[in-house]
Short mmCIF file of C-alpha atoms in Angstrom, two decimals:
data_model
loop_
_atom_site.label_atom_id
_atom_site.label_comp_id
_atom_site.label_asym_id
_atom_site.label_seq_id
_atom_site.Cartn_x
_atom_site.Cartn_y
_atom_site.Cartn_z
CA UNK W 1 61.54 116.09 -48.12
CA UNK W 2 58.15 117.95 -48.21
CA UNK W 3 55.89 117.42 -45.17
CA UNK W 4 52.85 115.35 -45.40
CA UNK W 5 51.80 116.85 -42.29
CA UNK W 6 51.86 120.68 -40.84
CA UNK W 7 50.61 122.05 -37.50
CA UNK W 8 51.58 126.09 -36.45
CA UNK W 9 50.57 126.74 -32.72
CA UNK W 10 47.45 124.33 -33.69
CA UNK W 11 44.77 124.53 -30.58
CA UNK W 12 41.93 123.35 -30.03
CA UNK W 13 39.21 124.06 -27.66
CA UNK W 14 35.93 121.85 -26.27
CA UNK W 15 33.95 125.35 -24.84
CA UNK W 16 35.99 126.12 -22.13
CA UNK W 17 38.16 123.45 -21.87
CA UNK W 18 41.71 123.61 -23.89
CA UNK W 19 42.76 119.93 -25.27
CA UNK W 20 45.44 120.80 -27.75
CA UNK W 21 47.60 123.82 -27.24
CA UNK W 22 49.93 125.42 -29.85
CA UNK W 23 51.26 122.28 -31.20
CA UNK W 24 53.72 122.83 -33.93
CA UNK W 25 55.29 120.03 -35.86
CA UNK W 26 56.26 118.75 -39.26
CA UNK W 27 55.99 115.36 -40.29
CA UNK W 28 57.64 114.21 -43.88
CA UNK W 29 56.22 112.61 -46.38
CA UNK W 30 56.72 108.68 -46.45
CA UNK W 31 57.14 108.26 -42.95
CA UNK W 32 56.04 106.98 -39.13
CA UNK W 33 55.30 109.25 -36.11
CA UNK W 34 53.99 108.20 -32.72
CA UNK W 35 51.86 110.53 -30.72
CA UNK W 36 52.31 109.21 -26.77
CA UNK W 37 50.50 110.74 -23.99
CA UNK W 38 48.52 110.24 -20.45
CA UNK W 39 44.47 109.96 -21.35
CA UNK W 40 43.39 113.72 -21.95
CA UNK W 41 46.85 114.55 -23.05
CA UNK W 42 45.43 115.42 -26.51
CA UNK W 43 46.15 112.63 -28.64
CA UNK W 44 43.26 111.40 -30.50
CA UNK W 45 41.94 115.60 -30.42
CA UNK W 46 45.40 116.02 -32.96
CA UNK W 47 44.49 113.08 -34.83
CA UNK W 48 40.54 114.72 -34.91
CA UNK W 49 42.01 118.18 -36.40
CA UNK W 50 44.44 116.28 -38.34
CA UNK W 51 41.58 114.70 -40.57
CA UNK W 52 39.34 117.77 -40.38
CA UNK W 53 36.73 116.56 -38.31
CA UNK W 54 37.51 118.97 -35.63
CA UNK W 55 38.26 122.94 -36.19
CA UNK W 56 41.06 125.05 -34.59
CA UNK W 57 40.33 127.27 -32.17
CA UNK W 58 43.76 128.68 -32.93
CA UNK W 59 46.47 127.86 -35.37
CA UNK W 60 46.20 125.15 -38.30
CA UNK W 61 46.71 121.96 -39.47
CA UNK W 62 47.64 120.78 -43.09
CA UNK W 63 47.24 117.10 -44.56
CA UNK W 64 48.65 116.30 -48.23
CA UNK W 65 45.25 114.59 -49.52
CA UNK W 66 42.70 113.03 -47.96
CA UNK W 67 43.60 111.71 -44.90
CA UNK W 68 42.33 108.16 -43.34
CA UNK W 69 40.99 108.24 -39.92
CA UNK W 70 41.33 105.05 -38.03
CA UNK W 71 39.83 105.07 -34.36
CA UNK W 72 39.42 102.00 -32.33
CA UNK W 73 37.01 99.35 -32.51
CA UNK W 74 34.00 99.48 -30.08
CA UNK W 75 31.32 97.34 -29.41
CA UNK W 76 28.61 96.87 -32.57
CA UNK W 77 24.92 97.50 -32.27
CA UNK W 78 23.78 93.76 -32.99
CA UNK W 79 20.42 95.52 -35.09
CA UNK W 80 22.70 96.57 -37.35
CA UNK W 81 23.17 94.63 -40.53
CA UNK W 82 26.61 95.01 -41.93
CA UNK W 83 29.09 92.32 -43.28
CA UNK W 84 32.87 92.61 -42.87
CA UNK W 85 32.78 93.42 -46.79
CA UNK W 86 30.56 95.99 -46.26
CA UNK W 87 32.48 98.01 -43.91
CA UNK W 88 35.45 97.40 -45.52
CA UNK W 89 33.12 98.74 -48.86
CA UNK W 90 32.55 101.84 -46.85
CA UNK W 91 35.83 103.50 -47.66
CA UNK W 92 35.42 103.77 -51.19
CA UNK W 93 32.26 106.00 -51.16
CA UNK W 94 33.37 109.17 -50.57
CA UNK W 95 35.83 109.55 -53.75
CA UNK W 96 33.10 106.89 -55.95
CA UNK W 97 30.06 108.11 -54.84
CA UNK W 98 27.01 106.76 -52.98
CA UNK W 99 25.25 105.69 -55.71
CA UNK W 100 27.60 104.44 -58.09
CA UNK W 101 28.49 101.24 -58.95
CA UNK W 102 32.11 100.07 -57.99
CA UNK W 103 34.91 99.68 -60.55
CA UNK W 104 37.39 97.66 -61.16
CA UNK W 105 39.65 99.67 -59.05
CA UNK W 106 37.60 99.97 -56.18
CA UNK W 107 37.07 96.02 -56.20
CA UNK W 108 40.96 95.63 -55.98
CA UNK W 109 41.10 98.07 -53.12
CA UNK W 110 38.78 96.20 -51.06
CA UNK W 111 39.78 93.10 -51.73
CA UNK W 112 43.78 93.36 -51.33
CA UNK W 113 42.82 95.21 -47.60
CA UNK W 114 40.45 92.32 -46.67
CA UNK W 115 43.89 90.11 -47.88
CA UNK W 116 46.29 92.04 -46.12
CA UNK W 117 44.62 92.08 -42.85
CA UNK W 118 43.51 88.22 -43.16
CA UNK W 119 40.04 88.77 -42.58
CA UNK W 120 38.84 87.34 -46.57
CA UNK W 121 37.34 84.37 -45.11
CA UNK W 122 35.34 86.55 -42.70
CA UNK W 123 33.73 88.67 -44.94
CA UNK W 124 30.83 87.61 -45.24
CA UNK W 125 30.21 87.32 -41.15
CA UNK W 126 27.93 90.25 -39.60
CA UNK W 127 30.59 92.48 -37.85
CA UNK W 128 29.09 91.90 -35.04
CA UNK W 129 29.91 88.43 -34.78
CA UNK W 130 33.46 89.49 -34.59
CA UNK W 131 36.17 89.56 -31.77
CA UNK W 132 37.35 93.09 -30.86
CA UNK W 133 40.48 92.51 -32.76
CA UNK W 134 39.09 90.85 -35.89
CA UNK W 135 36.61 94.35 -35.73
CA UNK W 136 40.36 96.29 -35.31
CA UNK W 137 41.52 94.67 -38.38
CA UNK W 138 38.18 95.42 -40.28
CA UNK W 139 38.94 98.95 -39.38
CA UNK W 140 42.21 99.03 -40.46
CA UNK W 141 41.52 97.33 -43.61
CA UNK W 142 38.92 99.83 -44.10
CA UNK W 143 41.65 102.66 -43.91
CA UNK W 144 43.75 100.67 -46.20
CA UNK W 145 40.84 100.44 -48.66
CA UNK W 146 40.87 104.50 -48.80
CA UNK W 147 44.21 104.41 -50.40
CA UNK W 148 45.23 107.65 -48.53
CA UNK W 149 48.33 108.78 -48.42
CA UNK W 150 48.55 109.54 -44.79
CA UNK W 151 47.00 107.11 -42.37
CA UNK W 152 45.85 107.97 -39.07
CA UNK W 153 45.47 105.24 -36.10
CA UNK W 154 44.19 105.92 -33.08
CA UNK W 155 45.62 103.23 -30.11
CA UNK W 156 45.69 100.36 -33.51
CA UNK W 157 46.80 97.64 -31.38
CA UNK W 158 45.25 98.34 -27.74
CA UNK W 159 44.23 95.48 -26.20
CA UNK W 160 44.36 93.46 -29.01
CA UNK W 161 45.37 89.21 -29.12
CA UNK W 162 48.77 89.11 -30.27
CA UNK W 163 47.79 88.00 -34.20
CA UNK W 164 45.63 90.62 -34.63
CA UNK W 165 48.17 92.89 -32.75
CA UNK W 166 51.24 91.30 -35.03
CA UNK W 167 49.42 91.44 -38.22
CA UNK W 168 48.11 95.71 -37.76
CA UNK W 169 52.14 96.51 -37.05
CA UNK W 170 53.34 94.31 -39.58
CA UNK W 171 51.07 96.43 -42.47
CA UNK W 172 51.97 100.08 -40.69
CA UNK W 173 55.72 99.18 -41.53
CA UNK W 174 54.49 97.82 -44.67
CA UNK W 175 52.19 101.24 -45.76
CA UNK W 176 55.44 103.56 -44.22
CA UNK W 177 58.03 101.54 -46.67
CA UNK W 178 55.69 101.94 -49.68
CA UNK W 179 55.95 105.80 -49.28
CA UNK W 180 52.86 107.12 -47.13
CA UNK W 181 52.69 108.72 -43.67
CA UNK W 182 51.46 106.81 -40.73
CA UNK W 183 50.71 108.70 -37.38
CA UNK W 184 49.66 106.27 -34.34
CA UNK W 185 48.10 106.77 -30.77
CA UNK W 186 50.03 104.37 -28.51
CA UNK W 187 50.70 103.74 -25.13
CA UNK W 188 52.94 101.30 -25.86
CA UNK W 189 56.63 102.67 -25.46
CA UNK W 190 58.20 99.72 -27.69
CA UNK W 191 55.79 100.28 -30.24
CA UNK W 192 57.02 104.06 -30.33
CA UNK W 193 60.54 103.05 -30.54
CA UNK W 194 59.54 101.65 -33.93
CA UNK W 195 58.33 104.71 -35.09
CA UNK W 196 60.67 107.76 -37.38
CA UNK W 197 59.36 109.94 -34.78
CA UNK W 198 57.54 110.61 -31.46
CA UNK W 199 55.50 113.05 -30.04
CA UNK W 200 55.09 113.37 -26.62
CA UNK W 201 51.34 115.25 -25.56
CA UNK W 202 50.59 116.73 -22.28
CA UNK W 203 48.28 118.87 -23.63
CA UNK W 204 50.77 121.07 -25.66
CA UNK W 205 53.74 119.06 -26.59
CA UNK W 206 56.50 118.04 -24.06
CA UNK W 207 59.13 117.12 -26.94
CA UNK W 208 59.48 115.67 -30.44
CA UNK W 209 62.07 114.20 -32.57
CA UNK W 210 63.59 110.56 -32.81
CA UNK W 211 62.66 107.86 -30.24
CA UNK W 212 66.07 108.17 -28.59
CA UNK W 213 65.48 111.34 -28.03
CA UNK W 214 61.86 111.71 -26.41
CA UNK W 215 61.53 108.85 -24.67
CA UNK W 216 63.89 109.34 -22.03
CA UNK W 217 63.13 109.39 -17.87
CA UNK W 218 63.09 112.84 -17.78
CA UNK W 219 60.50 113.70 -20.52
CA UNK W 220 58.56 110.91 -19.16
CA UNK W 221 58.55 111.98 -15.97
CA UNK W 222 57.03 115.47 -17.08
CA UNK W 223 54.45 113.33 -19.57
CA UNK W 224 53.37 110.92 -17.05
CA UNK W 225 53.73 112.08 -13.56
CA UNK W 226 56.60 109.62 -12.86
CA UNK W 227 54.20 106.58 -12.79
CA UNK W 228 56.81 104.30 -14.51
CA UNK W 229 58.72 101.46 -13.69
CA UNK W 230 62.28 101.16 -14.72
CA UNK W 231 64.00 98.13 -15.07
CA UNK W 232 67.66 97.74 -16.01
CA UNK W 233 67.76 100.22 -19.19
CA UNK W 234 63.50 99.86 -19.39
CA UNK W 235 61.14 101.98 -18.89
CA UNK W 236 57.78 100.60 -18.26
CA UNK W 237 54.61 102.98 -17.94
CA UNK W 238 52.90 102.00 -14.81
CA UNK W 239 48.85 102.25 -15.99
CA UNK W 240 49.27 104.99 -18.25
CA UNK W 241 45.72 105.15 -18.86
CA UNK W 242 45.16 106.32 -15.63
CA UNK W 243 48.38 108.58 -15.16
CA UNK W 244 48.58 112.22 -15.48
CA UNK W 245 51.09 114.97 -16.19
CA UNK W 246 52.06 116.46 -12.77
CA UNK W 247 53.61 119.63 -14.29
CA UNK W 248 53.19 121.97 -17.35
CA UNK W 249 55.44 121.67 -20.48
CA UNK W 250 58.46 124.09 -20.41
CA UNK W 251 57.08 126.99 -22.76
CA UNK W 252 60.56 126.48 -24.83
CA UNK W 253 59.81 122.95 -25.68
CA UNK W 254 56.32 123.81 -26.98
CA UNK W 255 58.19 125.24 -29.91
CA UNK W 256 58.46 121.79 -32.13
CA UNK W 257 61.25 121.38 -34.63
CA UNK W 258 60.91 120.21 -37.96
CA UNK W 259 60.89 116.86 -38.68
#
């Protein structure tokens, strides 16, 4: 199947400072990958260059389309006058123009996110007013609204109350089965498991292939410094937002396989 997604030795540099280093991977068309990591392991940088916003330093990075760039809700300037339906609006600008008047289509778009995420009755609330995951689920209807074929989510569901956290998943499987690409930012490793395919980031990438196959205690180890728990068969990260690799990547597992 072609790719969706292409990176070749992608890096990318802040100055000095290296936070994505020759990451090579291929991601197919019309499916799920999960990008895992310690913070500063490079995960939301790849999601950055994978919608354009940030240049390589080295290497490249290919999107089929127009990709849609989901990052996580933050708190809202309460000056700022904007209704659910107007952030949700926002994603239909850049193909109609800012300007023009909506059509048809772009009325459907907005309207079947605003369904799909459950937030119609709160569209005409200031966003604002909102909980932090009713503003996650504006943002991911917002994405929706874009009708992109590849979707990218950066941490979707962190932190979230378990119906807004239920709800986001629920859609990503839904978007993957009707044939676009879905990349998440998780440090959740059951939320990986779900996923086609993982990618595990400690700077440059540690491994990459089926769930099975990257998430074991030895890659895990390397990604997170051994702060994990098991239990039984589990693995638990143990504050992974905290954690830190303890040891380069292997130079011969920087060398990603097609997926």
């Amino acid at each position: 199947m072609q790719p969706a997604i292409t990176t070749d030795n992608l890096t990318v540099r802040f100055g000095n400072d290296v936070a994505l280093s020759n990451v090579s991977l291929a991601v197919p068309a019309g499916s799920s990958l999960a990008v895992i990591g310690s913070n500063g392991s490079g995960k939301s940088t790849l999601l950055a260059a994978l919608a354009g916003s940030l240049e390589p330093a080295h290497g490249s990075a290919a999107v089929a389309g127009s990709p849609a760039l989901v990052q996580q809700a933050t708190e809202v300037d309460k000056s700022l006058p904007i209704t659910v339906r107007d952030a949700v609006s926002l994603a239909r600008y850049p193909t109609l123009g800012l300007f023009r008047r909506f059509r048809s289509a772009d009325r459907t778009a907005i309207d079947r996110a605003l369904t799909r995420l459950d937030i119609t009755d709160l569209a005409s609330m200031q966003l604002h007013d909102l909980s932090g995951g009713q503003r996650q689920r504006v943002l991911i209807a917002q994405g929706l609204a874009q009708d992109s074929d590849v979707l990218l989510l950066d941490e979707p569901v962190n932190g979230l109350d378990p119906v807004s956290r239920a709800l986001i998943l629920q859609v990503i499987d839904e978007e993957v089965a009707s044939g676009r690409t879905v990349v998440i930012t998780t440090h959740h490793l059951d939320d990986a498991r779900q996923c086609d395919q993982v990618l595990l980031l400690a700077t440059s990438a540690i491994a990459v292939g089926p769930p099975a196959e990257v998430l074991t205690e030895h890659h895990l180890r390397r990604g997170f410094g051994g702060k994990f728990i098991r239990v039984g068969d589990e693995i638990i990260l143990d504050d992974p937002h905290d954690c830190a690799p303890t040891s380069p990547p292997v130079s011969s597992d920087s060398q990603l396989a097609s997926m």
